[in-house]
Coordinates of C-alpha atoms in Angstrom, one line a residue:
M1 CA -136.3 -155.1 83.7
T2 CA -135.9 -156.4 87.3
S3 CA -136.8 -154.4 90.1
A4 CA -133.1 -153.9 91.1
A5 CA -132.3 -152.8 87.7
S6 CA -135.2 -150.3 87.5
S7 CA -133.9 -148.9 91.0
N8 CA -130.3 -148.4 89.5
S9 CA -131.8 -146.7 86.3
T10 CA -133.7 -144.6 88.6
H11 CA -130.6 -143.8 91.0
R12 CA -128.8 -143.1 88.1
W13 CA -131.4 -140.6 86.3
A14 CA -131.6 -138.7 89.7
D15 CA -127.7 -138.4 89.7
L16 CA -127.6 -137.1 86.5
Q17 CA -130.5 -134.6 87.5
T18 CA -128.2 -133.5 90.6
Q19 CA -125.4 -132.8 88.4
F20 CA -127.3 -131.1 85.7
E21 CA -128.5 -128.6 88.4
R22 CA -125.3 -128.1 89.9
V23 CA -123.6 -127.5 86.2
W24 CA -126.3 -125.0 85.4
G25 CA -125.7 -122.9 88.9
L26 CA -121.7 -122.6 87.6
L27 CA -122.4 -120.9 84.3
L28 CA -121.3 -117.8 85.4
R29 CA -119.4 -118.4 88.3
E30 CA -117.0 -120.9 86.8
P31 CA -117.5 -120.9 83.0
Q32 CA -114.4 -123.4 82.2
E33 CA -115.5 -125.6 84.9
A34 CA -119.0 -125.5 83.8
H35 CA -117.8 -126.5 80.3
D36 CA -115.6 -129.6 81.6
L37 CA -118.7 -131.0 83.8
A38 CA -121.1 -130.6 81.0
L39 CA -118.8 -132.8 78.6
G40 CA -118.5 -135.2 81.6
L41 CA -122.1 -135.1 81.8
E42 CA -123.1 -135.6 78.0
R43 CA -120.8 -138.9 78.2
A44 CA -122.4 -140.4 80.8
S45 CA -125.9 -139.7 79.6
R46 CA -124.8 -141.2 76.2
M47 CA -123.6 -144.2 78.3
A48 CA -126.5 -144.3 80.1
G49 CA -128.7 -143.9 77.3
D50 CA -130.6 -141.4 79.1
S51 CA -131.8 -139.3 75.9
H52 CA -133.3 -136.7 78.5
S53 CA -130.1 -136.1 80.3
L54 CA -128.2 -135.9 77.1
L55 CA -130.7 -133.1 76.1
L56 CA -129.5 -131.3 79.5
A57 CA -126.3 -131.6 78.6
E58 CA -126.5 -130.4 75.3
L59 CA -128.5 -127.3 76.8
L60 CA -125.4 -126.6 79.0
L61 CA -123.0 -126.8 76.4
L62 CA -125.1 -124.7 74.1
T63 CA -125.4 -122.1 77.0
I64 CA -121.8 -121.8 77.2
R65 CA -120.8 -121.9 73.4
A66 CA -123.3 -119.2 72.8
R67 CA -121.1 -116.8 74.8
M68 CA -117.7 -118.3 73.6
A69 CA -118.6 -118.0 70.0
H70 CA -120.4 -115.9 67.8
D71 CA -122.2 -117.8 65.3
P72 CA -125.8 -117.1 66.4
Q73 CA -127.5 -118.4 63.5
A74 CA -126.2 -121.9 64.6
V75 CA -127.3 -121.1 67.8
V76 CA -130.8 -120.4 67.2
V77 CA -131.2 -123.8 65.3
E78 CA -129.6 -125.6 68.1
A79 CA -131.8 -124.0 70.7
Q80 CA -135.2 -124.5 68.7
R81 CA -134.3 -128.4 68.5
I82 CA -133.4 -128.9 72.4
R83 CA -136.1 -126.9 73.2
G84 CA -138.6 -128.5 71.0
K85 CA -137.2 -132.1 72.1
L86 CA -137.6 -131.2 76.0
A87 CA -140.8 -129.7 75.7
A88 CA -142.1 -133.0 74.1
Q89 CA -140.7 -134.9 76.7
G90 CA -142.7 -133.1 79.2
D91 CA -139.9 -130.9 80.7
L92 CA -141.3 -127.6 80.4
R93 CA -139.0 -125.8 82.9
N94 CA -136.0 -126.8 81.0
A95 CA -137.5 -126.2 77.6
L96 CA -138.1 -122.4 79.1
R97 CA -134.8 -122.2 80.6
C98 CA -133.8 -122.5 76.6
V99 CA -135.8 -119.7 75.8
V100 CA -132.9 -116.9 77.3
T101 CA -130.4 -118.3 74.6
E102 CA -132.5 -118.8 71.7
A103 CA -133.6 -115.1 72.2
N104 CA -130.4 -113.7 73.1
A105 CA -129.1 -115.5 69.6
L106 CA -132.0 -114.0 67.7
A107 CA -131.2 -110.5 69.0
D108 CA -127.6 -111.0 67.8
L109 CA -128.9 -111.4 64.3
E110 CA -130.8 -108.4 64.7
R111 CA -134.2 -110.2 65.0
R112 CA -135.2 -108.8 67.9
A113 CA -138.9 -108.6 67.2
D114 CA -138.5 -112.3 67.0
A115 CA -136.8 -112.6 70.1
L116 CA -139.2 -110.6 72.2
A117 CA -142.1 -112.2 70.8
L118 CA -140.4 -115.5 72.1
I119 CA -140.1 -114.2 75.4
R120 CA -143.5 -112.9 75.7
E121 CA -144.9 -115.9 74.5
S122 CA -142.7 -117.9 77.2
L123 CA -143.5 -115.6 80.4
P124 CA -146.7 -117.0 81.3
G125 CA -145.6 -120.1 81.8
A126 CA -141.9 -119.3 83.2
R127 CA -143.5 -117.3 86.1
E128 CA -145.1 -120.4 87.0
L129 CA -142.5 -123.0 86.6
L130 CA -139.2 -121.3 86.7
D131 CA -137.5 -120.0 90.1
A132 CA -136.8 -116.2 91.0
A133 CA -133.0 -116.7 89.6
D134 CA -134.4 -118.3 86.2
L135 CA -137.5 -116.2 85.6
G136 CA -135.0 -112.9 86.9
R137 CA -132.4 -114.3 83.6
L138 CA -135.4 -114.1 81.2
L139 CA -136.6 -110.9 82.3
N140 CA -133.1 -109.5 82.3
S141 CA -132.8 -110.4 78.6
C142 CA -136.0 -109.3 77.7
G143 CA -135.1 -105.7 79.4
A144 CA -131.7 -105.3 77.4
I145 CA -133.3 -106.8 74.2
E146 CA -135.9 -104.3 74.5
V147 CA -133.7 -101.2 75.1
D148 CA -131.8 -102.2 71.8
E149 CA -135.2 -101.8 70.0
G150 CA -135.4 -98.0 71.8
R151 CA -138.5 -99.0 74.3
H152 CA -136.7 -98.0 77.4
V153 CA -139.8 -97.9 79.3
E154 CA -140.7 -101.7 78.5
A155 CA -136.8 -102.2 79.6
V156 CA -137.6 -100.6 83.0
T157 CA -140.5 -102.4 83.7
A158 CA -138.8 -105.7 82.6
W159 CA -135.5 -105.1 85.1
Y160 CA -137.4 -103.8 88.0
E161 CA -140.1 -106.8 87.9
A162 CA -136.4 -108.9 87.9
L163 CA -135.3 -106.8 90.8
E164 CA -138.2 -107.2 92.9
L165 CA -138.1 -111.2 92.3
L166 CA -134.2 -111.3 93.2
N167 CA -134.1 -109.1 96.2
G168 CA -136.4 -111.7 97.6
V169 CA -133.5 -114.9 97.5
P170 CA -130.2 -114.9 98.3
P171 CA -127.9 -112.9 96.0
T172 CA -127.4 -114.6 92.6
A173 CA -125.4 -114.4 89.5
V174 CA -128.6 -112.8 88.1
L175 CA -129.2 -110.1 90.3
A176 CA -125.7 -109.4 89.1
M177 CA -126.5 -109.2 85.7
V178 CA -129.5 -107.2 86.1
M179 CA -128.1 -104.4 88.4
L180 CA -125.2 -104.2 85.4
N181 CA -128.1 -103.5 82.9
V182 CA -129.9 -101.2 85.4
G183 CA -126.4 -99.2 85.5
V184 CA -125.8 -99.3 81.7
M185 CA -129.3 -97.8 80.9
Y186 CA -128.1 -94.8 83.3
V187 CA -124.9 -94.8 81.4
R188 CA -127.0 -94.6 77.9
F189 CA -128.9 -91.9 78.8
G190 CA -125.8 -89.9 80.2
N191 CA -126.7 -89.9 83.9
F192 CA -123.5 -91.3 85.0
A193 CA -123.6 -89.8 88.7
A194 CA -126.7 -92.5 89.1
A195 CA -125.1 -95.1 87.1
E196 CA -121.7 -95.6 89.4
P197 CA -123.6 -97.2 92.2
H198 CA -125.5 -99.6 90.3
L199 CA -122.3 -100.3 88.4
R200 CA -120.4 -101.1 91.6
D201 CA -122.9 -103.2 93.4
A202 CA -123.0 -105.2 90.4
L203 CA -119.2 -105.3 90.3
S204 CA -119.2 -106.0 94.1
L205 CA -121.8 -109.0 93.7
V206 CA -119.6 -110.3 90.8
E207 CA -116.3 -110.3 93.0
E208 CA -118.1 -111.7 96.2
Q209 CA -119.6 -114.9 94.2
S210 CA -116.3 -115.4 91.9
L211 CA -118.4 -114.5 88.9
L212 CA -115.4 -115.2 86.6
G213 CA -117.3 -115.0 83.2
M214 CA -119.1 -111.4 84.3
T215 CA -115.7 -109.7 85.5
N216 CA -115.0 -108.0 81.6
I217 CA -118.4 -106.7 81.3
C218 CA -118.6 -105.4 84.5
A219 CA -115.5 -104.0 85.2
G220 CA -115.6 -102.3 81.5
N221 CA -119.0 -100.7 82.0
L222 CA -117.7 -99.2 85.5
A223 CA -114.2 -98.0 84.0
Y224 CA -116.4 -96.6 81.2
N225 CA -118.6 -94.7 83.6
L226 CA -115.6 -93.4 85.4
I227 CA -113.8 -92.0 82.4
Q228 CA -117.1 -90.1 81.5
L229 CA -117.2 -88.6 85.0
G230 CA -113.7 -87.2 84.3
R231 CA -111.7 -89.9 86.4
A232 CA -110.1 -91.3 83.9
D233 CA -106.8 -92.3 86.2
E234 CA -109.1 -94.2 88.5
A235 CA -110.5 -95.8 85.5
S236 CA -107.0 -96.8 84.5
R237 CA -105.2 -97.8 87.9
F238 CA -108.8 -100.1 88.4
M239 CA -108.6 -101.7 84.6
E240 CA -104.7 -102.6 84.7
A241 CA -105.2 -104.0 88.2
L242 CA -107.9 -106.5 86.9
A243 CA -106.1 -107.2 83.3
P244 CA -103.8 -109.7 84.5
R245 CA -107.2 -111.6 85.7
V246 CA -109.6 -111.2 82.8
E247 CA -111.2 -114.0 80.7
R248 CA -110.1 -113.9 77.1
D249 CA -111.5 -116.8 75.8
Y250 CA -115.0 -117.1 77.6
D251 CA -116.8 -114.5 75.8
L252 CA -114.7 -112.6 73.2
R253 CA -117.2 -110.0 72.9
E254 CA -116.9 -109.1 76.4
Y255 CA -113.0 -109.2 76.4
A256 CA -113.2 -107.3 73.3
F257 CA -115.2 -104.1 75.1
F258 CA -112.9 -104.3 78.1
Q259 CA -110.2 -103.8 75.7
I260 CA -111.6 -100.9 74.1
V261 CA -112.4 -99.4 77.4
R262 CA -108.9 -99.7 78.8
A263 CA -107.9 -98.1 75.6
E264 CA -110.0 -95.2 76.0
A265 CA -108.6 -94.9 79.9
K266 CA -105.0 -95.1 78.6
S267 CA -105.9 -92.4 76.1
A268 CA -107.6 -90.0 78.4
I269 CA -104.4 -89.9 80.4
G270 CA -102.2 -89.5 77.8
Q271 CA -101.0 -93.0 77.3
L272 CA -101.1 -93.0 73.5
D273 CA -99.1 -96.0 72.4
G274 CA -100.5 -98.2 75.2
A275 CA -103.9 -97.2 73.7
R276 CA -103.3 -97.9 70.5
A277 CA -102.2 -101.5 71.3
C278 CA -105.2 -102.3 73.3
L279 CA -106.9 -101.0 69.8
T280 CA -104.8 -103.1 67.7
E281 CA -105.4 -106.1 69.7
V282 CA -109.1 -105.7 69.4
A283 CA -109.1 -105.5 65.8
E284 CA -107.1 -108.8 65.7
L285 CA -109.6 -110.8 67.5
G286 CA -111.6 -110.7 64.2
A287 CA -115.5 -110.5 63.5
S288 CA -116.4 -113.1 66.3
A289 CA -115.6 -110.5 69.0
L290 CA -116.7 -107.4 67.1
D291 CA -120.5 -107.4 67.4
L292 CA -122.2 -104.3 66.6
Q293 CA -122.0 -102.3 69.6
N294 CA -118.4 -103.3 70.0
V295 CA -117.9 -101.9 66.5
L296 CA -119.4 -98.7 67.2
Y297 CA -117.8 -98.1 70.4
L298 CA -114.2 -99.2 68.7
R299 CA -114.8 -96.6 66.1
I300 CA -115.5 -93.7 68.4
A301 CA -112.2 -95.0 70.3
D302 CA -110.2 -95.1 67.2
M303 CA -111.3 -91.2 65.9
R304 CA -110.5 -89.8 69.7
L305 CA -107.4 -91.4 69.6
L306 CA -106.3 -90.4 66.1
R307 CA -107.3 -87.0 67.1
R308 CA -105.0 -87.2 70.2
E309 CA -102.2 -88.3 67.7
E310 CA -102.6 -85.3 65.9
R311 CA -103.6 -87.7 63.0
L312 CA -106.3 -85.2 62.1
D313 CA -106.5 -86.3 58.1
E314 CA -107.3 -89.8 59.3
A315 CA -109.3 -88.7 62.5
R316 CA -111.7 -86.6 60.0
N317 CA -111.8 -89.6 57.1
A318 CA -112.9 -91.9 60.1
L319 CA -115.6 -89.3 61.3
L320 CA -117.0 -88.8 57.4
Q321 CA -117.2 -92.8 56.9
A322 CA -118.8 -93.3 60.2
E323 CA -121.4 -90.9 59.0
A324 CA -121.4 -92.4 55.6
D325 CA -121.9 -96.0 57.2
P326 CA -124.4 -95.6 60.1
M327 CA -125.2 -98.7 61.7
H328 CA -128.6 -99.4 63.1
I329 CA -128.5 -99.9 67.1
D330 CA -130.5 -97.7 69.4
D331 CA -127.5 -96.3 71.3
P332 CA -128.3 -92.6 73.0
I333 CA -124.6 -92.4 74.3
Y334 CA -123.0 -93.7 71.0
E335 CA -124.9 -91.1 69.4
L336 CA -123.7 -88.4 71.9
Q337 CA -120.2 -89.7 72.1
L338 CA -120.1 -89.1 68.2
L339 CA -121.4 -85.5 68.2
L340 CA -119.0 -84.8 70.9
E341 CA -116.0 -86.2 69.1
A342 CA -116.8 -84.9 65.6
S343 CA -117.2 -81.5 67.4
E344 CA -113.4 -81.9 68.8
I345 CA -112.2 -83.2 65.4
M346 CA -113.6 -80.2 63.3
H347 CA -112.3 -77.6 65.7
C348 CA -108.7 -79.2 65.7
C349 CA -109.1 -79.3 61.9
G350 CA -110.0 -75.3 62.3
D351 CA -113.6 -75.6 61.0
D352 CA -115.4 -74.1 63.9
R353 CA -118.5 -73.7 62.1
S354 CA -118.7 -77.5 61.4
A355 CA -117.6 -78.1 65.2
F356 CA -120.5 -75.4 66.5
R357 CA -123.3 -77.4 64.4
Y358 CA -122.1 -81.0 65.9
A359 CA -121.8 -79.3 69.4
R360 CA -125.3 -77.8 69.0
Q361 CA -126.8 -81.1 67.6
H362 CA -125.0 -82.9 70.7
H363 CA -126.7 -80.3 72.9
M364 CA -130.2 -80.6 71.8
Y365 CA -129.7 -84.6 71.5
S366 CA -128.9 -84.6 75.2
I367 CA -132.1 -82.7 76.3
E368 CA -134.4 -85.0 73.8
M369 CA -132.3 -88.2 76.0
D370 CA -132.7 -86.4 79.3
R371 CA -136.5 -86.3 78.7
E372 CA -136.7 -90.1 77.9
F373 CA -135.0 -90.8 80.8
Q374 CA -137.3 -89.1 82.9
R375 CA -140.1 -90.7 81.3
A376 CA -138.4 -94.2 81.8
D377 CA -137.1 -93.4 85.3
F378 CA -140.8 -92.5 86.2
I379 CA -142.2 -95.4 85.0
S380 CA -139.5 -97.5 86.9
L381 CA -141.1 -96.0 90.0
H382 CA -144.8 -96.8 88.9
T383 CA -143.3 -100.5 87.9
R384 CA -141.8 -100.8 91.3
Y385 CA -145.2 -99.9 93.1
E386 CA -147.1 -102.3 91.1
V387 CA -144.8 -104.9 91.4
R388 CA -144.8 -104.4 95.1
K389 CA -148.7 -103.8 95.6
T390 CA -149.4 -106.8 93.7
I391 CA -147.1 -109.1 96.2
V392 CA -148.7 -107.6 99.1
D393 CA -152.3 -108.2 97.6
R394 CA -151.4 -111.8 96.7
D395 CA -149.9 -112.4 100.2
F396 CA -151.7 -110.2 102.4
E397 CA -154.2 -113.0 103.8
V398 CA -151.2 -115.4 104.9
R399 CA -148.9 -112.5 106.3
R400 CA -149.2 -111.2 110.1
R401 CA -150.4 -107.9 111.1
E402 CA -147.3 -106.8 111.5
E403 CA -145.9 -107.7 108.4
A404 CA -148.6 -106.3 106.5
E405 CA -148.4 -102.9 108.1
R406 CA -144.7 -102.8 107.2
A407 CA -145.7 -103.6 103.6
R408 CA -148.3 -100.7 103.6
L409 CA -145.7 -98.2 104.8
E410 CA -143.4 -99.4 102.0
I411 CA -146.4 -98.3 99.8
E412 CA -146.8 -95.0 101.2
A413 CA -142.9 -94.4 100.8
L414 CA -142.9 -95.6 97.0
N415 CA -145.8 -93.3 96.8
A416 CA -144.1 -90.3 98.4
A417 CA -141.3 -91.3 95.9
L418 CA -143.3 -91.2 93.0
A419 CA -145.1 -87.9 93.9
A420 CA -141.4 -86.4 94.4
R421 CA -140.3 -87.8 91.1
V422 CA -143.4 -86.1 89.3
Q423 CA -142.3 -82.4 91.1
E424 CA -138.8 -83.3 89.9
I425 CA -140.0 -84.2 86.5
E426 CA -142.2 -81.0 86.4
R427 CA -138.9 -78.8 87.4
L428 CA -136.9 -80.2 85.1
Q429 CA -139.2 -79.6 82.5
G430 CA -139.4 -75.8 83.6
E431 CA -135.5 -75.6 83.2
L432 CA -135.5 -77.5 79.7
R433 CA -137.8 -74.7 78.7
E434 CA -135.6 -72.3 79.8
Q435 CA -132.6 -73.6 78.5
A436 CA -134.4 -73.6 75.0
I437 CA -135.2 -69.7 75.4
R438 CA -132.0 -68.4 77.0
D439 CA -128.7 -67.6 75.5
P440 CA -126.2 -70.3 76.9
L441 CA -123.4 -67.6 77.3
T442 CA -124.8 -64.7 78.4
G443 CA -128.1 -65.8 80.1
V444 CA -130.4 -63.5 78.7
Y445 CA -133.1 -64.5 76.1
N446 CA -132.3 -66.0 72.3
R447 CA -133.5 -64.8 69.3
R448 CA -136.0 -67.9 69.3
F449 CA -137.7 -66.6 72.2
L450 CA -137.7 -63.0 70.9
Q451 CA -139.3 -64.1 67.6
E452 CA -142.3 -65.7 69.8
L453 CA -142.5 -62.8 72.1
L454 CA -142.9 -59.8 69.8
P455 CA -146.2 -60.3 67.6
T456 CA -147.9 -60.9 71.2
E457 CA -146.1 -57.9 72.7
I458 CA -147.5 -55.7 69.5
A459 CA -150.8 -57.1 70.2
R460 CA -151.0 -56.3 73.6
C461 CA -150.0 -52.6 73.4
V462 CA -152.1 -51.9 70.3
R463 CA -154.8 -53.4 72.1
E464 CA -154.4 -51.2 75.3
G465 CA -153.0 -48.0 73.3
R466 CA -149.7 -48.0 75.2
P467 CA -146.1 -47.3 73.6
L468 CA -143.6 -49.7 73.0
S469 CA -140.0 -49.1 71.9
L470 CA -137.3 -51.6 70.7
C471 CA -133.6 -51.1 70.7
L472 CA -131.0 -53.1 69.1
V473 CA -127.6 -52.6 70.8
D474 CA -124.1 -53.5 69.2
A475 CA -120.7 -53.8 70.8
D476 CA -118.3 -51.4 68.9
H477 CA -115.3 -52.7 67.9
F478 CA -116.1 -56.5 69.0
K479 CA -114.0 -57.7 66.4
Q480 CA -110.8 -56.3 67.7
I481 CA -111.4 -57.2 71.3
N482 CA -111.5 -61.1 70.1
D483 CA -108.5 -60.5 68.0
Q484 CA -106.4 -58.9 70.7
L485 CA -107.6 -60.4 73.8
G486 CA -108.8 -63.6 72.5
H487 CA -112.1 -64.9 72.3
G488 CA -112.7 -66.0 76.0
H489 CA -112.5 -62.3 76.9
G490 CA -115.0 -61.1 73.9
D491 CA -117.2 -63.8 75.6
M492 CA -116.6 -62.0 78.8
V493 CA -117.3 -58.6 77.6
L494 CA -120.5 -59.9 76.1
C495 CA -121.7 -61.2 79.3
A496 CA -121.0 -57.7 81.0
L497 CA -123.1 -56.0 78.5
A498 CA -125.9 -58.5 78.7
A499 CA -125.7 -57.9 82.4
A500 CA -125.7 -53.9 82.1
L501 CA -128.9 -54.1 79.5
S502 CA -130.6 -56.2 82.0
T503 CA -130.5 -53.8 84.7
L504 CA -132.6 -50.9 82.7
A505 CA -135.4 -49.8 85.0
V506 CA -138.1 -50.8 82.9
D507 CA -141.4 -52.9 84.1
G508 CA -141.7 -55.9 81.8
L509 CA -138.0 -55.4 80.0
V510 CA -136.9 -58.2 77.6
V511 CA -133.4 -58.4 77.0
A512 CA -132.6 -61.3 74.1
R513 CA -129.2 -62.0 72.5
F514 CA -130.1 -61.0 68.6
G515 CA -127.0 -62.7 67.1
G516 CA -122.7 -62.6 67.6
E517 CA -122.1 -59.3 69.4
E518 CA -125.9 -57.8 69.0
F519 CA -128.6 -57.5 71.4
C520 CA -132.1 -56.6 71.3
V521 CA -134.3 -54.5 74.3
V522 CA -137.7 -54.4 74.5
L523 CA -138.9 -51.9 76.6
P524 CA -142.8 -51.9 77.1
D525 CA -144.7 -48.3 78.2
C526 CA -141.5 -46.1 76.6
D527 CA -141.7 -43.9 73.2
A528 CA -138.7 -43.7 71.5
L529 CA -137.4 -40.7 73.2
A530 CA -137.9 -42.0 76.5
A531 CA -136.3 -45.4 75.4
A532 CA -133.0 -43.5 73.6
R533 CA -132.8 -41.5 76.8
L534 CA -132.4 -44.8 79.1
V535 CA -130.5 -46.7 77.0
D536 CA -128.0 -43.4 76.3
G537 CA -127.8 -43.2 80.2
L538 CA -126.6 -46.8 80.5
R539 CA -124.1 -46.4 77.4
L540 CA -122.3 -43.5 79.4
A541 CA -122.1 -45.5 82.7
F542 CA -120.9 -48.6 80.7
S543 CA -118.6 -46.9 78.5
A544 CA -117.0 -44.9 81.3
R545 CA -115.6 -48.2 83.4
S546 CA -113.9 -51.4 82.4
P547 CA -116.3 -54.3 81.8
L548 CA -113.3 -56.6 82.8
P549 CA -111.3 -55.2 85.8
Q550 CA -109.2 -58.1 86.3
L551 CA -107.7 -56.9 83.1
G552 CA -106.8 -53.3 84.5
S553 CA -108.8 -50.1 84.5
E554 CA -107.5 -48.8 81.0
L555 CA -109.7 -51.1 79.0
R556 CA -113.1 -49.4 77.9
V557 CA -115.7 -50.8 75.8
S558 CA -118.6 -49.0 74.1
F559 CA -121.7 -49.6 72.1
S560 CA -124.2 -48.3 69.8
G561 CA -127.8 -48.4 69.6
G562 CA -130.8 -47.8 67.4
V563 CA -134.2 -47.0 68.9
A564 CA -137.6 -47.8 67.1
A565 CA -141.0 -47.1 68.6
L566 CA -144.0 -49.3 67.4
S567 CA -145.9 -47.4 65.3
D568 CA -149.3 -47.6 63.1
W569 CA -147.5 -48.1 60.0
I570 CA -145.5 -50.8 61.5
H571 CA -147.9 -52.9 63.4
Q572 CA -150.3 -52.8 60.5
H573 CA -147.5 -53.9 58.1
P574 CA -148.4 -57.8 57.3
R575 CA -144.8 -58.5 58.5
A576 CA -144.5 -56.3 61.4
V577 CA -141.9 -57.7 63.4
E578 CA -139.5 -57.9 60.6
R579 CA -140.4 -54.0 59.7
W580 CA -139.9 -52.9 63.3
I581 CA -136.5 -54.8 63.2
A582 CA -135.4 -53.2 60.3
A583 CA -136.3 -49.6 61.5
A584 CA -134.3 -50.3 64.6
D585 CA -131.3 -51.6 62.7
E586 CA -131.6 -49.0 60.3
A587 CA -131.3 -46.6 63.4
L588 CA -128.3 -48.8 64.3
Y589 CA -126.6 -48.2 61.2
S590 CA -126.9 -44.7 61.4
A591 CA -125.6 -44.4 65.0
K592 CA -122.1 -46.6 63.4
Q593 CA -122.0 -44.2 60.5
S594 CA -121.7 -41.5 63.1
G595 CA -119.1 -42.6 64.6
R596 CA -120.2 -45.4 67.0
N597 CA -120.6 -45.0 70.8
R598 CA -124.1 -43.2 70.6
I599 CA -127.8 -44.0 70.3
A600 CA -129.7 -43.2 67.5
I601 CA -133.7 -43.0 67.1
A602 CA -135.2 -44.5 63.7
A603 CA -137.2 -42.0 61.5
E604 CA -141.1 -41.8 62.0
R605 CA -141.5 -43.8 58.8
L606 CA -138.9 -46.6 57.1
R607 CA -139.3 -46.4 53.3
C608 CA -138.8 -49.9 51.5
D609 CA -140.0 -51.5 48.9

């Protein structure tokens, strides 16, 4: 080859490399333009006989095709081929760029463990060879896959490392992706208020940089979050303004998600026909648009819409099918929404027992997810601290004194935030403990706490030789109150009775809701007679005035009570708590049989088998 021919070849190769880098930067900003340019690069590489540039063009087309189509197995095979050939040619940087596409396709095949293994194997080389944008993209995919595996701490670690890298360079599409995923993480744990600023920042970056390929997913997540915050009108206006501009063909999965959320917004504001049209369009998009997450959210949206359309039998059948056909994905918000919608459907069907069971499961799962979120959030602060400390340590020698001082102050601020978060977590744990032992309606203790307390109280009073009494209290004719005034006013009566019982002037007094309209009062240092007098005085005062002044002064509510003192035959019994409660219950029954609105004292010894 002559010198001139060699020079032309070198210039042509450099030109193809430049074109590749330009198209790579357009993948999220202008997907259709990137696709057309990649096809042109492929033709030019074939004409030039440049196998390396041809591989780069194939990498571009594969990255675009992986989002536009949904054949993950084919994507994995092609990505492995391209990655292997690039590595064999010594182009390790672009081989590492291929890892994200391959890992995402593996995750779509439910091979998340293989995807994470591939990313972890690639990270050491990626930290040396990739720039902040490409390394951030790899870490972003790592975090997203870790979340789907239920490894929230690892996901937070990956995303905040990516944020630290990307905040040090001009804004990129990858920064928008990471901010979006951090916002979605908050959504998954039900912290919608914390999610909103992250989702809005991500959408702002998308709009500022004209990232058309990300509009659907950013807008859909922000609108979904607004719906959960009770701002469905705002979400609907926002989505309808965007609807004419959304990209349908670039990524059908993201377009399907946008339409599902659009349907949810329409459904929430009563536009049921429009909501049904959106869900029908999603179903007609076919399997390529319905990945596992979309199937789950489509299922919830359809159940909710069926309920609002008053097609309750279909809604119930859809719920039963969802329970019989669980799909394996770690998505707390889906589980919470399913339980919440199940409770609503059962309530509308008149099955309040099942509705309450689902509502209780929803409450307990919410508490569990809140604990997990607080742990992940705590780790995120620690991760940011560690990443920042590493950066400061690495660059300390080359920074000026003033820059080093600013970094030290930043570390101190992060430490202060970390300490504040520890205190916040301890406070939240205390609140969670209170929620676990308190009755949510009346605010007094619940039966679970009572069962834990009584053995300890019995042992203490026996050890110290002090009297101890227990009183079971039951609102009289409570069913009539519910039937005549409604359950809402019945609940208000129970709250008034609980508040009145809590005013008894006894040190160490414990009031607990025992079940329904029945309360249990533990009175330390009171024998049976003293306890009966105290409770009877309260009974007279309570029954003399209306517990619900807003309904008029004519309403009167009374209660009956049964008092049992702790005696030798009770505390020596192997089931002392059960015997003691049984004695008080026997006295309560006697008070009810004697005409109600009175306090009875248990016999000295309750005879039983």
